[in-house]
Amino acid sequence: SFSEVAQATRQTRSPPPWEDQQGLFPNVFHPVSFLFLSRKGVAGCCAKTTTAPLDRVKILLQAHNHHYKHLGVFSTLCAVPKKEGYLGLYKGNGAMMIRIFPYGAIQFMAFDQYKKVIKKQLGISGHVHRLMAGSMAGITAVICTYPLDMVRVRLAFQVKGEHKYMGIIHAFKMIYTKEGGFSGFYRGLMPTVVGMAPYAGFSFFTFGTLKSIGLAQAPNLLGRPSLDNPDVLVLKTHVNLLCGGIAGAIAQTISYPLDVTRRRMQLGAVLPDSEKCLTMVQTLKYVYQQHGIRRGLYRGLSLNYIRCIPSQAVAFTTYELMKQFLHLN
């Protein structure tokens, strides 16, 4: 049968030159491996660049910036260009681009490696090992790039005429000298890690599950032969985009209150009520008591749907296409 042939092929194949003999860890110095990781980073950059204005507006709304707190999502999108010019929609975008390239590369690389380690070393397979690998990959990427996310949020929250930070380097210097040195860059890490586990886990879990179900139930309708291996079925591009978008939407809904908590804690002394948002639990309680669920814990969620669905769709689709381009199926 097809599954028996595929299994025999996997068992007998020699590892490619960019992996070790056990096929567990990539040789990052090999040109093909470096190209693969770079493409994953590019996928993340492309996805985030298209939604940068939505990211900036979301941060303003999540932390109730006093210039825009009385406005809704679309009225804020219109108000920012009027008050700060169209480039105001891209505040913090430079730091985000610096961050998202290594973040995307680390996350996708770590997911592949964690998945292999969990399966080979722990003997766990199926949906569970995708969920575990996705969560661990997301946490790894967040910890590695968190200081850049902190700087990006500080820059994005600033409004024209009230600048505290003059740029990325100045923000790094100010946070380091005024907020406790290196530890100042990791304010809000706890809700980030707690939120990343369900976000990244359910994102990869949902995408992988939808992909498996789609190819099993309707292979002719939803699938096509892989470009690098005709014996392997992959999802058609438009189906990949749909599955990636659904995966992102579900993951965002589950983890969004923790995202609001993270942003408020990251802004720290920039907010007038920062002394009430020192810990994750304090921040969650404060936001709920002051603003409720819809206008507090889930404020800006509609923007996240608009932002994350195309973002995740593009990222997952690019990831799948690059696997075929580099003959990894």
mmCIF file of N, CA and C in Angstrom, residues 60 62-67 69 157 162 164 187 263-278 286 290-291:
data_model
loop_
_atom_site.group_PDB
_atom_site.id
_atom_site.type_symbol
_atom_site.label_atom_id
_atom_site.label_comp_id
_atom_site.label_asym_id
_atom_site.label_seq_id
_atom_site.Cartn_x
_atom_site.Cartn_y
_atom_site.Cartn_z
ATOM 1 N N LEU A 60 -2.186 50.221 20.656
ATOM 2 C CA LEU A 60 -2.805 51.444 21.184
ATOM 3 C C LEU A 60 -4.112 51.143 21.903
ATOM 4 N N GLN A 62 -5.153 48.031 23.096
ATOM 5 C CA GLN A 62 -4.991 47.099 24.207
ATOM 6 C C GLN A 62 -4.629 47.819 25.501
ATOM 7 N N ALA A 63 -3.734 48.811 25.401
ATOM 8 C CA ALA A 63 -3.270 49.533 26.590
ATOM 9 C C ALA A 63 -4.035 50.835 26.821
ATOM 10 N N HIS A 64 -5.120 51.043 26.078
ATOM 11 C CA HIS A 64 -5.979 52.219 26.235
ATOM 12 C C HIS A 64 -5.182 53.524 26.208
ATOM 13 N N ASN A 65 -4.424 53.734 25.127
ATOM 14 C CA ASN A 65 -3.710 54.999 24.940
ATOM 15 C C ASN A 65 -4.706 56.152 25.031
ATOM 16 N N HIS A 66 -4.373 57.184 25.820
ATOM 17 C CA HIS A 66 -5.362 58.214 26.129
ATOM 18 C C HIS A 66 -5.785 59.029 24.905
ATOM 19 N N HIS A 67 -5.008 58.982 23.826
ATOM 20 C CA HIS A 67 -5.386 59.709 22.616
ATOM 21 C C HIS A 67 -6.450 58.960 21.808
ATOM 22 N N LYS A 69 -8.322 56.000 23.261
ATOM 23 C CA LYS A 69 -9.072 55.038 24.058
ATOM 24 C C LYS A 69 -10.588 55.144 23.861
ATOM 25 N N PHE A 157 3.721 52.425 20.973
ATOM 26 C CA PHE A 157 2.753 53.064 21.858
ATOM 27 C C PHE A 157 2.922 54.577 21.898
ATOM 28 N N GLU A 162 4.967 63.252 21.916
ATOM 29 C CA GLU A 162 5.193 62.730 23.262
ATOM 30 C C GLU A 162 6.235 61.620 23.238
ATOM 31 N N LYS A 164 9.283 59.481 24.035
ATOM 32 C CA LYS A 164 10.248 59.217 25.094
ATOM 33 C C LYS A 164 11.477 58.516 24.536
ATOM 34 N N ARG A 187 10.215 42.124 31.200
ATOM 35 C CA ARG A 187 8.973 42.438 31.900
ATOM 36 C C ARG A 187 7.794 41.938 31.068
ATOM 37 N N ARG A 263 1.062 43.053 26.876
ATOM 38 C CA ARG A 263 1.306 44.399 26.369
ATOM 39 C C ARG A 263 1.310 45.432 27.498
ATOM 40 N N ARG A 264 0.374 45.300 28.408
ATOM 41 C CA ARG A 264 0.315 46.259 29.512
ATOM 42 C C ARG A 264 1.557 46.144 30.397
ATOM 43 N N MET A 265 2.002 44.940 30.654
ATOM 44 C CA MET A 265 3.191 44.766 31.490
ATOM 45 C C MET A 265 4.450 45.234 30.764
ATOM 46 N N GLN A 266 4.522 45.036 29.457
ATOM 47 C CA GLN A 266 5.676 45.482 28.689
ATOM 48 C C GLN A 266 5.812 47.000 28.702
ATOM 49 N N LEU A 267 4.679 47.697 28.675
ATOM 50 C CA LEU A 267 4.717 49.159 28.643
ATOM 51 C C LEU A 267 5.162 49.747 29.977
ATOM 52 N N GLY A 268 4.940 49.003 31.068
ATOM 53 C CA GLY A 268 5.489 49.380 32.363
ATOM 54 C C GLY A 268 5.194 50.811 32.758
ATOM 55 N N ALA A 269 6.260 51.562 33.082
ATOM 56 C CA ALA A 269 6.125 52.919 33.602
ATOM 57 C C ALA A 269 5.535 53.893 32.592
ATOM 58 N N VAL A 270 5.430 53.500 31.349
ATOM 59 C CA VAL A 270 4.828 54.374 30.335
ATOM 60 C C VAL A 270 3.352 54.604 30.633
ATOM 61 N N LEU A 271 2.707 53.625 31.279
ATOM 62 C CA LEU A 271 1.286 53.744 31.609
ATOM 63 C C LEU A 271 1.099 54.380 32.982
ATOM 64 N N PRO A 272 0.075 55.229 33.157
ATOM 65 C CA PRO A 272 -0.158 55.874 34.456
ATOM 66 C C PRO A 272 -0.572 54.902 35.556
ATOM 67 N N ASP A 273 -1.154 53.753 35.187
ATOM 68 C CA ASP A 273 -1.604 52.772 36.181
ATOM 69 C C ASP A 273 -0.663 51.573 36.266
ATOM 70 N N SER A 274 0.618 51.789 35.977
ATOM 71 C CA SER A 274 1.572 50.687 35.904
ATOM 72 C C SER A 274 1.751 49.972 37.239
ATOM 73 N N GLU A 275 1.580 50.689 38.372
ATOM 74 C CA GLU A 275 1.776 50.062 39.684
ATOM 75 C C GLU A 275 0.704 49.015 39.981
ATOM 76 N N LYS A 276 -0.393 49.038 39.221
ATOM 77 C CA LYS A 276 -1.449 48.051 39.406
ATOM 78 C C LYS A 276 -1.304 46.868 38.445
ATOM 79 N N CYS A 277 -0.253 46.889 37.640
ATOM 80 C CA CYS A 277 -0.041 45.840 36.644
ATOM 81 C C CYS A 277 1.373 45.261 36.761
ATOM 82 N N LEU A 278 1.756 44.912 37.986
ATOM 83 C CA LEU A 278 3.120 44.429 38.209
ATOM 84 C C LEU A 278 3.269 42.938 37.938
ATOM 85 N N TYR A 286 -7.038 43.630 37.103
ATOM 86 C CA TYR A 286 -7.221 45.067 36.916
ATOM 87 C C TYR A 286 -7.942 45.370 35.606
ATOM 88 N N GLN A 290 -11.643 47.050 35.493
ATOM 89 C CA GLN A 290 -11.757 48.406 34.947
ATOM 90 C C GLN A 290 -12.504 48.456 33.624
ATOM 91 N N HIS A 291 -12.323 47.428 32.804
ATOM 92 C CA HIS A 291 -12.838 47.518 31.433
ATOM 93 C C HIS A 291 -13.720 46.334 31.018
#
